XYZ file of C-alpha atoms in Angstrom:
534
model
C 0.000 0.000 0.000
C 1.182 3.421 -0.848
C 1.164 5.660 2.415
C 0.802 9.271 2.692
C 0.313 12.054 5.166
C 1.637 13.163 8.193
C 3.033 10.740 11.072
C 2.674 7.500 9.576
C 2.180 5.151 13.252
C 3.985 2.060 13.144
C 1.116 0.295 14.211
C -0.140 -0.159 10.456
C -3.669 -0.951 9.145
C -2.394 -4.401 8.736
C -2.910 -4.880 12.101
C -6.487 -4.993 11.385
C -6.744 -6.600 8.388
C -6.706 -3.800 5.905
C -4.445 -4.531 2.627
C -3.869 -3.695 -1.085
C -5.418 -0.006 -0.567
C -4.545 2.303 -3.620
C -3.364 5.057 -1.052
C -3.449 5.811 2.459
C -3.664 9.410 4.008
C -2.475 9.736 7.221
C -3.314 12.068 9.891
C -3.569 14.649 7.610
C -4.824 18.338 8.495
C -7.870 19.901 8.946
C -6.978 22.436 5.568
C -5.314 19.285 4.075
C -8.465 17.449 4.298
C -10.662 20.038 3.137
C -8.844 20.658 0.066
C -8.970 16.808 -0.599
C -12.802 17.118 0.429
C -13.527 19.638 -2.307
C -10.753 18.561 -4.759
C -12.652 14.904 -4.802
C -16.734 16.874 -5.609
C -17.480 15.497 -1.744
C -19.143 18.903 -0.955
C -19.229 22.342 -2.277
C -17.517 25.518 -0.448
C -20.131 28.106 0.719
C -19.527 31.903 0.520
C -17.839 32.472 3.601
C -15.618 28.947 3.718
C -17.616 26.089 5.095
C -17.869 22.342 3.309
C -21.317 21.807 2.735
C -21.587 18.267 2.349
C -25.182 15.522 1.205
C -25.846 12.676 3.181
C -28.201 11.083 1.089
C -30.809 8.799 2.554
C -29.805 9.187 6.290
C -30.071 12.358 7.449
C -29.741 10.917 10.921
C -28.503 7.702 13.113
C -30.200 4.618 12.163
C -31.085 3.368 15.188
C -32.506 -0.106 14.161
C -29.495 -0.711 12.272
C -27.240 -0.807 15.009
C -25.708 -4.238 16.257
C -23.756 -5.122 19.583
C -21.987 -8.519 19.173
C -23.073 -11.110 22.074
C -20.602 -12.390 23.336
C -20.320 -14.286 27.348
C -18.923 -10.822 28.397
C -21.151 -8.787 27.137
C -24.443 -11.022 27.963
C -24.271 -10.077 31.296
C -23.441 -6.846 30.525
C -25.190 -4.985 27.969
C -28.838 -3.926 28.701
C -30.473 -6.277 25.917
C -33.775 -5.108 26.198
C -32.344 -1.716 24.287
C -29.401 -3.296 22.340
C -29.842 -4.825 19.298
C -28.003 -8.581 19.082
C -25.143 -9.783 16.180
C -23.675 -12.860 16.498
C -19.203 -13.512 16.189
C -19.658 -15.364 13.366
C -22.034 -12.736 11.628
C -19.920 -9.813 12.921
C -16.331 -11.653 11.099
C -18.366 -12.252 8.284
C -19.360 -8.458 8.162
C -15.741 -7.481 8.830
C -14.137 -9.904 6.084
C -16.575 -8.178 3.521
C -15.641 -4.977 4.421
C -11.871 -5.686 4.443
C -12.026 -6.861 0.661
C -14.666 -3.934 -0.399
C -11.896 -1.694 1.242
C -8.964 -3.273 -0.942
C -8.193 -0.981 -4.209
C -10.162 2.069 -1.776
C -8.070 5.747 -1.658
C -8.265 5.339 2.349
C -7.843 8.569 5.146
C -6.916 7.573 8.772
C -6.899 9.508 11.622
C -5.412 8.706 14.781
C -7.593 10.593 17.996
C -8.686 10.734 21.383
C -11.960 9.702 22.828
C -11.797 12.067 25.858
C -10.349 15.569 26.754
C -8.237 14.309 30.252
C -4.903 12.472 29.576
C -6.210 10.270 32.487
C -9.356 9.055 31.360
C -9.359 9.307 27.477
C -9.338 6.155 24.723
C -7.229 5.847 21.492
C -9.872 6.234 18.879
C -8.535 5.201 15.175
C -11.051 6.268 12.632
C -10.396 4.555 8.868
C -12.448 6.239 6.393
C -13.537 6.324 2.970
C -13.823 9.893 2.397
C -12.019 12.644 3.134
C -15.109 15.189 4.720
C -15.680 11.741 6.717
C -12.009 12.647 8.299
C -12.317 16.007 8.498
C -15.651 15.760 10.542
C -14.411 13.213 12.838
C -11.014 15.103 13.475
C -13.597 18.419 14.246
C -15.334 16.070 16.558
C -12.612 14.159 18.496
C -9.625 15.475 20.266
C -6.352 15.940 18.611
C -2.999 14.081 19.646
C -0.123 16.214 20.035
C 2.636 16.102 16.798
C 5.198 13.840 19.115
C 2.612 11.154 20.311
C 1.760 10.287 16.279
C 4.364 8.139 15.159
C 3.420 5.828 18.752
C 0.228 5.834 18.517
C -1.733 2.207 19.031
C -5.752 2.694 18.838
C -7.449 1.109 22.011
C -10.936 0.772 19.348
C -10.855 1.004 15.699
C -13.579 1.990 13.497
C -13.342 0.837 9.906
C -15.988 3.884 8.215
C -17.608 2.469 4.732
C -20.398 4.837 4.191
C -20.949 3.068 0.232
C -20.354 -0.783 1.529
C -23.685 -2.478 1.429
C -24.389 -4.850 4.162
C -26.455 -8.296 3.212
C -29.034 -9.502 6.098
C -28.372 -13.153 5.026
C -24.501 -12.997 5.244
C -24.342 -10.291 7.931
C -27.417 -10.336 10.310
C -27.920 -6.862 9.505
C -31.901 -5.654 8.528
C -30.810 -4.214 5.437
C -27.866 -2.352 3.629
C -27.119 -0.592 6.499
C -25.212 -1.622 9.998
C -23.554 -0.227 12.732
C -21.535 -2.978 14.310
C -20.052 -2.844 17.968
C -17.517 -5.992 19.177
C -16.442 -4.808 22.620
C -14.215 -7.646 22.807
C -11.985 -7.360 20.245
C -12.412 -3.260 20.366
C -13.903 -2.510 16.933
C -16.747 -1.166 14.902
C -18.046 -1.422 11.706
C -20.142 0.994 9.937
C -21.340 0.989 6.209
C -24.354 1.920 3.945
C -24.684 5.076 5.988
C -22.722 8.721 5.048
C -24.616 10.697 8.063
C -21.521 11.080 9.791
C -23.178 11.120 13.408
C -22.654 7.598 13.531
C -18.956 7.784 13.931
C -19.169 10.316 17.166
C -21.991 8.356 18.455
C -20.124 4.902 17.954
C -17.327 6.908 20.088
C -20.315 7.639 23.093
C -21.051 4.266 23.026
C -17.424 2.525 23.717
C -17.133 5.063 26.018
C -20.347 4.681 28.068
C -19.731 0.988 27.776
C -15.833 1.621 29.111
C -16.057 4.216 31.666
C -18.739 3.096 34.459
C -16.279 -0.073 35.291
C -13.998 2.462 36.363
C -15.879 4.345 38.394
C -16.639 7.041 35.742
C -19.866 8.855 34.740
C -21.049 8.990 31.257
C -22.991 11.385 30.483
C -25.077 12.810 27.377
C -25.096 16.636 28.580
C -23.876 20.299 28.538
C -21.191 21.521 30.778
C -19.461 24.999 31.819
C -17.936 26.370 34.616
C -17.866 29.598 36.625
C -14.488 31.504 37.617
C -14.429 29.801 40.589
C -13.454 26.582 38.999
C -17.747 25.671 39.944
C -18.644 23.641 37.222
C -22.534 22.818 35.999
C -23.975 19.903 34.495
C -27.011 20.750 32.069
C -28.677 17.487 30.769
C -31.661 17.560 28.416
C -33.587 15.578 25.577
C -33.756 18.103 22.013
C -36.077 21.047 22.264
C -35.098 21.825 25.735
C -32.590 24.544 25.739
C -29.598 22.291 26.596
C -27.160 24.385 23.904
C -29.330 28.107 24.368
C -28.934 27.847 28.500
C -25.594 26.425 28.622
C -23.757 29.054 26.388
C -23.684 31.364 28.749
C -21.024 34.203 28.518
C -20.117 34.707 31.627
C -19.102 31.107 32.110
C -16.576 29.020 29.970
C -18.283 26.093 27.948
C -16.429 22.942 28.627
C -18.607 21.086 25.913
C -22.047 20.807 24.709
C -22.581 17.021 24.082
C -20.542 14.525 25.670
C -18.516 14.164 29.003
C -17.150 11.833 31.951
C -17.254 12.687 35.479
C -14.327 11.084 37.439
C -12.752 11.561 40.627
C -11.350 14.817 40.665
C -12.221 15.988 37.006
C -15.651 16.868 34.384
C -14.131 16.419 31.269
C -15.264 16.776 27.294
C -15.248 13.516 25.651
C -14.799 15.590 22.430
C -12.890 18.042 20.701
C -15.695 19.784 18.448
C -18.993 20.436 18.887
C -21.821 18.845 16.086
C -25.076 21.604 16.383
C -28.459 21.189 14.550
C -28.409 24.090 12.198
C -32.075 23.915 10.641
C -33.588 27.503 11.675
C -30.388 28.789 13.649
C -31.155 32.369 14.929
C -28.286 34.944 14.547
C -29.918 36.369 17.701
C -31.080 33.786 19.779
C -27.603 31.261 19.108
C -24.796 34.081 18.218
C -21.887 32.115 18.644
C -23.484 28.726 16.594
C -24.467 31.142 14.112
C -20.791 32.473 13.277
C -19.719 28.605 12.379
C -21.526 28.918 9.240
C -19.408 31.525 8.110
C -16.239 29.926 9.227
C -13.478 28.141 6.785
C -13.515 23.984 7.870
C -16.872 23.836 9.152
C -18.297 20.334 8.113
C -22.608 21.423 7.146
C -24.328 18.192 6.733
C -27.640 18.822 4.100
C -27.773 22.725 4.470
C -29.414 23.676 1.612
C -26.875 25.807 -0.152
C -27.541 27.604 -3.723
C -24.926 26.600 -6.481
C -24.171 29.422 -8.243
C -23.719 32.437 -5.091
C -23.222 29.876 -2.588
C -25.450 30.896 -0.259
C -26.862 29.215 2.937
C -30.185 28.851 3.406
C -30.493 27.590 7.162
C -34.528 27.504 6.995
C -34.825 25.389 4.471
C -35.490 21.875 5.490
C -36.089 20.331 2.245
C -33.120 18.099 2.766
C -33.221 17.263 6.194
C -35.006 18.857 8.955
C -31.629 17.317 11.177
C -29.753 19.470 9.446
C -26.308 19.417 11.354
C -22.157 21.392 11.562
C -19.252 20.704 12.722
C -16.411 22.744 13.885
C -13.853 22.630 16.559
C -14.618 23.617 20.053
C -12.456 26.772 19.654
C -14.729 28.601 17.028
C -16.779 28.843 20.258
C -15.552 32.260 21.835
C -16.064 31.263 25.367
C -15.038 27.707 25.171
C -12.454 25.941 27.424
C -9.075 25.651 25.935
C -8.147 22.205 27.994
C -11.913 20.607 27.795
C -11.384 19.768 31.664
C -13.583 21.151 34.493
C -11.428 20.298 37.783
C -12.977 19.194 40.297
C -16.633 18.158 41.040
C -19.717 19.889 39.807
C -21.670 22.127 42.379
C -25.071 21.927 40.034
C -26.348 19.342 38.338
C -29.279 21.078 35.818
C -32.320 18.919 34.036
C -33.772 20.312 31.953
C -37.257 19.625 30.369
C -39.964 20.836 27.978
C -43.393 20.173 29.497
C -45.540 20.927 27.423
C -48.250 20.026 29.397
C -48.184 23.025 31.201
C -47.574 20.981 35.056
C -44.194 21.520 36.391
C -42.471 24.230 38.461
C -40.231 26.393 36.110
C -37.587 25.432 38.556
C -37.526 22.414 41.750
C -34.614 21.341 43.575
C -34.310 17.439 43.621
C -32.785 15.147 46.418
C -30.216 13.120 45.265
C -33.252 10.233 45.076
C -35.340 11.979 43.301
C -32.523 12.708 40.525
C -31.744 9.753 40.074
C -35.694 9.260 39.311
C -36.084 12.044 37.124
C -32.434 11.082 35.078
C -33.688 7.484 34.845
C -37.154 8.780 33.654
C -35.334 11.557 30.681
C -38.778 13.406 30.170
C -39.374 15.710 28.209
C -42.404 16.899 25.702
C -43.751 16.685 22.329
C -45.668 19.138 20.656
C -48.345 19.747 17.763
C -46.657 19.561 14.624
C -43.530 18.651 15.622
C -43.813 14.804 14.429
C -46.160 13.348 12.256
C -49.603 12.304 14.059
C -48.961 14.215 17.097
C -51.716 16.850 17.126
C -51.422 17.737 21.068
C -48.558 17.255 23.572
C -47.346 13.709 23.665
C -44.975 12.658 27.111
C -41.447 11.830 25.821
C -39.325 9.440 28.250
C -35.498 8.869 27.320
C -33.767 7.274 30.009
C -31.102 9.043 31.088
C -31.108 11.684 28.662
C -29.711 9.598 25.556
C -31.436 5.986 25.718
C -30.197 5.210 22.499
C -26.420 5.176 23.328
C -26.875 3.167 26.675
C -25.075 -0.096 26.364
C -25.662 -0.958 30.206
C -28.701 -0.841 31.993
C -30.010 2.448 33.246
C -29.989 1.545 36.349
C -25.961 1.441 36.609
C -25.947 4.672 35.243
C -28.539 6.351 37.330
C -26.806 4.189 40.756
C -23.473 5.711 39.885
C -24.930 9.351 39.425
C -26.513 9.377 42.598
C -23.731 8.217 44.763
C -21.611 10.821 43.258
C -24.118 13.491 43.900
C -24.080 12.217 47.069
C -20.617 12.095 48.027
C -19.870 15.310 46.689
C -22.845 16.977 47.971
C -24.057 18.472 44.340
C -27.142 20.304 44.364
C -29.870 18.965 41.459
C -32.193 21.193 39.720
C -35.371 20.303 37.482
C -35.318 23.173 35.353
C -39.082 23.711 33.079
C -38.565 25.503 29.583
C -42.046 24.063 28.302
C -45.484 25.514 28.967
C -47.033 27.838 31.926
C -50.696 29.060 32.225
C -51.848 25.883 30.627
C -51.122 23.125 27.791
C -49.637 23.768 24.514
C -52.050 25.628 22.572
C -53.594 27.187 25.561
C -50.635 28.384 27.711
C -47.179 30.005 26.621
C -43.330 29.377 26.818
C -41.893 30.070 30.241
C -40.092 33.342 29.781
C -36.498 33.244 28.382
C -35.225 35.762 31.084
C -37.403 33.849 34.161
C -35.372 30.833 32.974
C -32.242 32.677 33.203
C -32.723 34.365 36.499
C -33.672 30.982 38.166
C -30.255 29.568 36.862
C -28.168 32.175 37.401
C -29.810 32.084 41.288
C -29.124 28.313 40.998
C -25.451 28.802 40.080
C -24.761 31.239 42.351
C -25.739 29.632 45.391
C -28.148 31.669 45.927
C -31.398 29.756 45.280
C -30.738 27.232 48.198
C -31.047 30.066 50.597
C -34.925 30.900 50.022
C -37.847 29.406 51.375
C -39.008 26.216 49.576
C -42.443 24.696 49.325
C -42.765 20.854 48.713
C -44.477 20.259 45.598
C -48.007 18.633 45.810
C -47.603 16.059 43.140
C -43.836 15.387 42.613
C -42.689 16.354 46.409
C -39.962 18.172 45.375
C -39.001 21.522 46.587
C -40.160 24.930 44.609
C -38.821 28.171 45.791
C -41.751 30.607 47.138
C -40.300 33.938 45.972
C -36.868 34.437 44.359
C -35.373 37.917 43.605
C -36.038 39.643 40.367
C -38.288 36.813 39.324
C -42.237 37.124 38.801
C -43.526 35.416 41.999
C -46.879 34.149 40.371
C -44.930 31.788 37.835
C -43.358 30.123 40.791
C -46.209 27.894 41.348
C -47.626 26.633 37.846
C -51.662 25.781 39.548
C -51.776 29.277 40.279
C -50.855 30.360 36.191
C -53.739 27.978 35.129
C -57.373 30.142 35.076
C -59.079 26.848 35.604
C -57.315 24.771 38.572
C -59.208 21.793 38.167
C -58.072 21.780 34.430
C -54.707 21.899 36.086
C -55.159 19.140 38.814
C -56.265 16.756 35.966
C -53.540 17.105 33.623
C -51.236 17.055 36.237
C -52.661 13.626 37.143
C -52.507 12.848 34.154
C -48.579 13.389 33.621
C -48.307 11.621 37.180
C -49.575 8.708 35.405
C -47.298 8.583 32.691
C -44.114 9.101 35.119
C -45.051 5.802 37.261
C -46.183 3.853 33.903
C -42.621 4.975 32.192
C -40.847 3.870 35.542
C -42.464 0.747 36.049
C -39.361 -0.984 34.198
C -36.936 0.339 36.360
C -38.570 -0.223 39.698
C -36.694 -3.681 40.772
C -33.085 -1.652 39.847
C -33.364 1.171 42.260
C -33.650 1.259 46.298
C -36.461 2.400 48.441
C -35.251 5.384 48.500
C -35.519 5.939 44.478
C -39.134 4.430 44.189
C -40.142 6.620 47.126
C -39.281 9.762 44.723
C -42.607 8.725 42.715
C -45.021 11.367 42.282
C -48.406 10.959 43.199
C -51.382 13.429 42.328
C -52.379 15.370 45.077
């Protein structure tokens, strides 16, 4: 094979199984890459320098398509009931067909980290059949320095064939498409798919399969810390405000996606950031906004005219999960290190009820958030989907169900004794509906939102008098500086309050149906935090 590139490692792709490529890029630079990227008709530059690339037919992960191989490790330890089984033999049949589709392929590698602290990170090697592929996934990941190159042996490898084809028969995949993940012998395989999410997702899930044997939190979630070195956790499902809240300026942004929490550090699992882009405001999302008119920025099916190469960010006719990527730094307030030292002092969840019930803030016992992170709600709304014509409950356990190889349970166990040990306060935080339902009510105020986090971050919020809720029991504040008392207490917003004591049985419901499958995992203590209508 003829190698090119910068820092060849002497651990070569034969080492995995990969021969007779045409050429092999190593390592190479973001520039490097996006000059191969355009050279090669992959994307098309936009006016003010970002790669504006097509996905084709997935637009998004392809969750049924994804495969964990079942092995007697991983029997006992994967949570089966939301991982999707492939057999050894299927899995080395998969990975022989995509080691001779590979053979006579122009190959890119790049050699990263899964995981901002030198303590706690993986060596990630990505093998690729595209160059934009590369340059997304070296946006996304964390660099090596120059000198640890030429060393470098990858801890997981994923061999990256977005035009392979899968066959069910010889592959146990359900179509053309798989995502492959054999913990044992630390690789995945991923074809039929260019959405590039699948790469930095396959990363979340070694790593949330990796970390809680160590003691290590993995979390799906925001994070940024205060001058003090007080870092805050913001978790939350889409819609929620989980980007909006935690870009705050007078705090530096650790990360917006991914990170671990270990014994003495909260650290980014990634280098980059990968935002939805479909309807960005200039206004609302300033910072998010300037990526579009940066050079290297990877946009996944932004609609983009030919001929002036303009972007057309409302547009949805290609994919409504329209998505860029960038590094971290084209954030202005981001964290240069991607390590938060230290434990948190907040823990934020945030939700979008759109049924118009909870408190726009609540502070939670370390119980009752480890109930509400095993529960992941959040809200629908009219229009949003499909079918959905009025607010439909939306549970994803632990804020990112999809990338949980383990239980739940071991997740939500491990959060709560670290909450506990480290005495964290845990805030429910409501961006969804006040004064009634959807359709009937309105969005909790932007700048209440704010004012109850800032109080929250501050320290200040644990100082004023609380009220126990009547149907969740946690604690609301009664009155909070600068904040509209009224909205405080959501019954109160409603002008019928037996419209409001309905629907709020109602959701009460839903939250003890949802956890129903989780109730023999937890202690007492956890299925104590149920709510029960008053």
């Amino acid at each position: 094979m003829k190698h090119t590139g910068r820092h060849i490692s002497a651990f070569g792709l034969d080492n995995h199984g990969l021969r007779n490529a045409s050429l092999v890029h190593w390592n190479d630079t973001s520039a490097a890459l996006y000059g191969m990227a355009v050279e090669r008709g992959e994307g098309l530059v936009a006016k003010d320098g970002p790669l504006v690339v097509q996905t084709g037919t997935h637009t998004g992960r392809s969750a049924q398509d994804k495969f964990t191989v079942r092995d007697s490790h991983t029997e006992k330890t994967v949570w089966w009931d939301n991982n999707k089984s492939m057999t050894l033999e299927q899995f080395d049949s998969l990975r022989q067909s995509m080691l001779g589709y590979a053979q006579g392929k122009e190959l890119w590698v790049q050699d990263l980290y899964g995981g901002a602290d030198p303590q706690n990170r993986i060596n990630v090697r990505i093998v690729t059949q595209h160059a934009w592929h590369a340059l997304f996934i070296r946006h996304l990941l964390v660099e090596p320095a120059l000198a640890e190159l030429p060393d470098f042996t990858p801890d997981f490898t994923i061999l990256h064939m977005p035009d392979f084809e899968a066959t069910p028969e010889l592959h146990g995949s359900r179509g053309e498409t798989v995502i492959a993940v054999n913990f044992a012998e630390r690789m995945v395989l991923i074809g039929g798919t260019s959405y590039a999410g699948e790469i930095k997702k396959s990363v979340f899930t070694i790593l949330n399969y990796l970390l809680p044997e160590r003691g290590i939190m993995p979390m799906h979630c925001s994070v940024n810390v205060g001058d003090k070195g007080d870092s805050a956790i913001f978790f939350g499902l889409s819609g929620t405000g989980k980007t909006t809240l935690s870009a705050d300026p007078d705090r530096t942004l650790i990360g917006d996606d991914e990170h671990g929490w270990a014994d003495n550090t909260v650290f980014n699992f990634e280098g980059g950031c990968y935002a939805k882009m479909i309807r960005l405001s200039e206004e609302q999302e300033p910072d998010i906004y300037a990526t579009t008119r940066k050079f290297g920025t990877v946009l996944e099916n932004v609609v983009i005219d030919p001929e002036t190469r303009e972007l057309d960010l409302d547009d949805d006719s290609l994919a409504e999960n329209s998505r860029g990527a960038y590094p971290i730094s084209y954030i202005s307030n981001a964290s240069d290190t991607g390590v938060a030292r230290g434990h948190p002092k907040n823990i934020i969840m945030l939700t979008a009820d759109a049924f118009g019930v909870l408190p726009p803030i609540a502070k939670l016992s370390p119980a009752q958030a480890e109930y509400h992170f095993l529960s992941g709600y959040t809200a629908k709304v009219a229009g949003t989907e499909k079918g959905v014509t009025e607010p439909t409950a939306t549970f994803s356990t632990c804020f990112g169900g999809p990338f949980m190889p383990r239980h739940p349970s071991e997740y939500g166990n491990l959060l709560r004794e670290k909450i506990a040990a480290n005495e964290v306060d845990c805030w429910l935080v409501n961006t969804g509906w006040t004064g009634g339902p959807y359709g009937i009510g309105h969005r909790m105020p932007i700048r209440e939102t704010r004012a109850l986090l800032t109080a929250a971050l501050d320290g200040s919020l644990s100082k004023v008098e609380m009220r126990p809720d009547p149907n969740f029991g946690f604690l609301v504040p009664i009155a909070v500086p600068g904040v509209d008392q009224t909205i405080l207490d959501p019954r109160t917003t409603w002008d019928d309050k037996q419209a409001y004591d309905a629907q709020a049985r109602k959701l009460v419901t839903m939250f003890i149906e949802n956890f129903a499958q989780f109730e023999r995992h937890v202690c007492d203590d956890v299925r104590n935090a149920a709510p029960s209508a008053a």
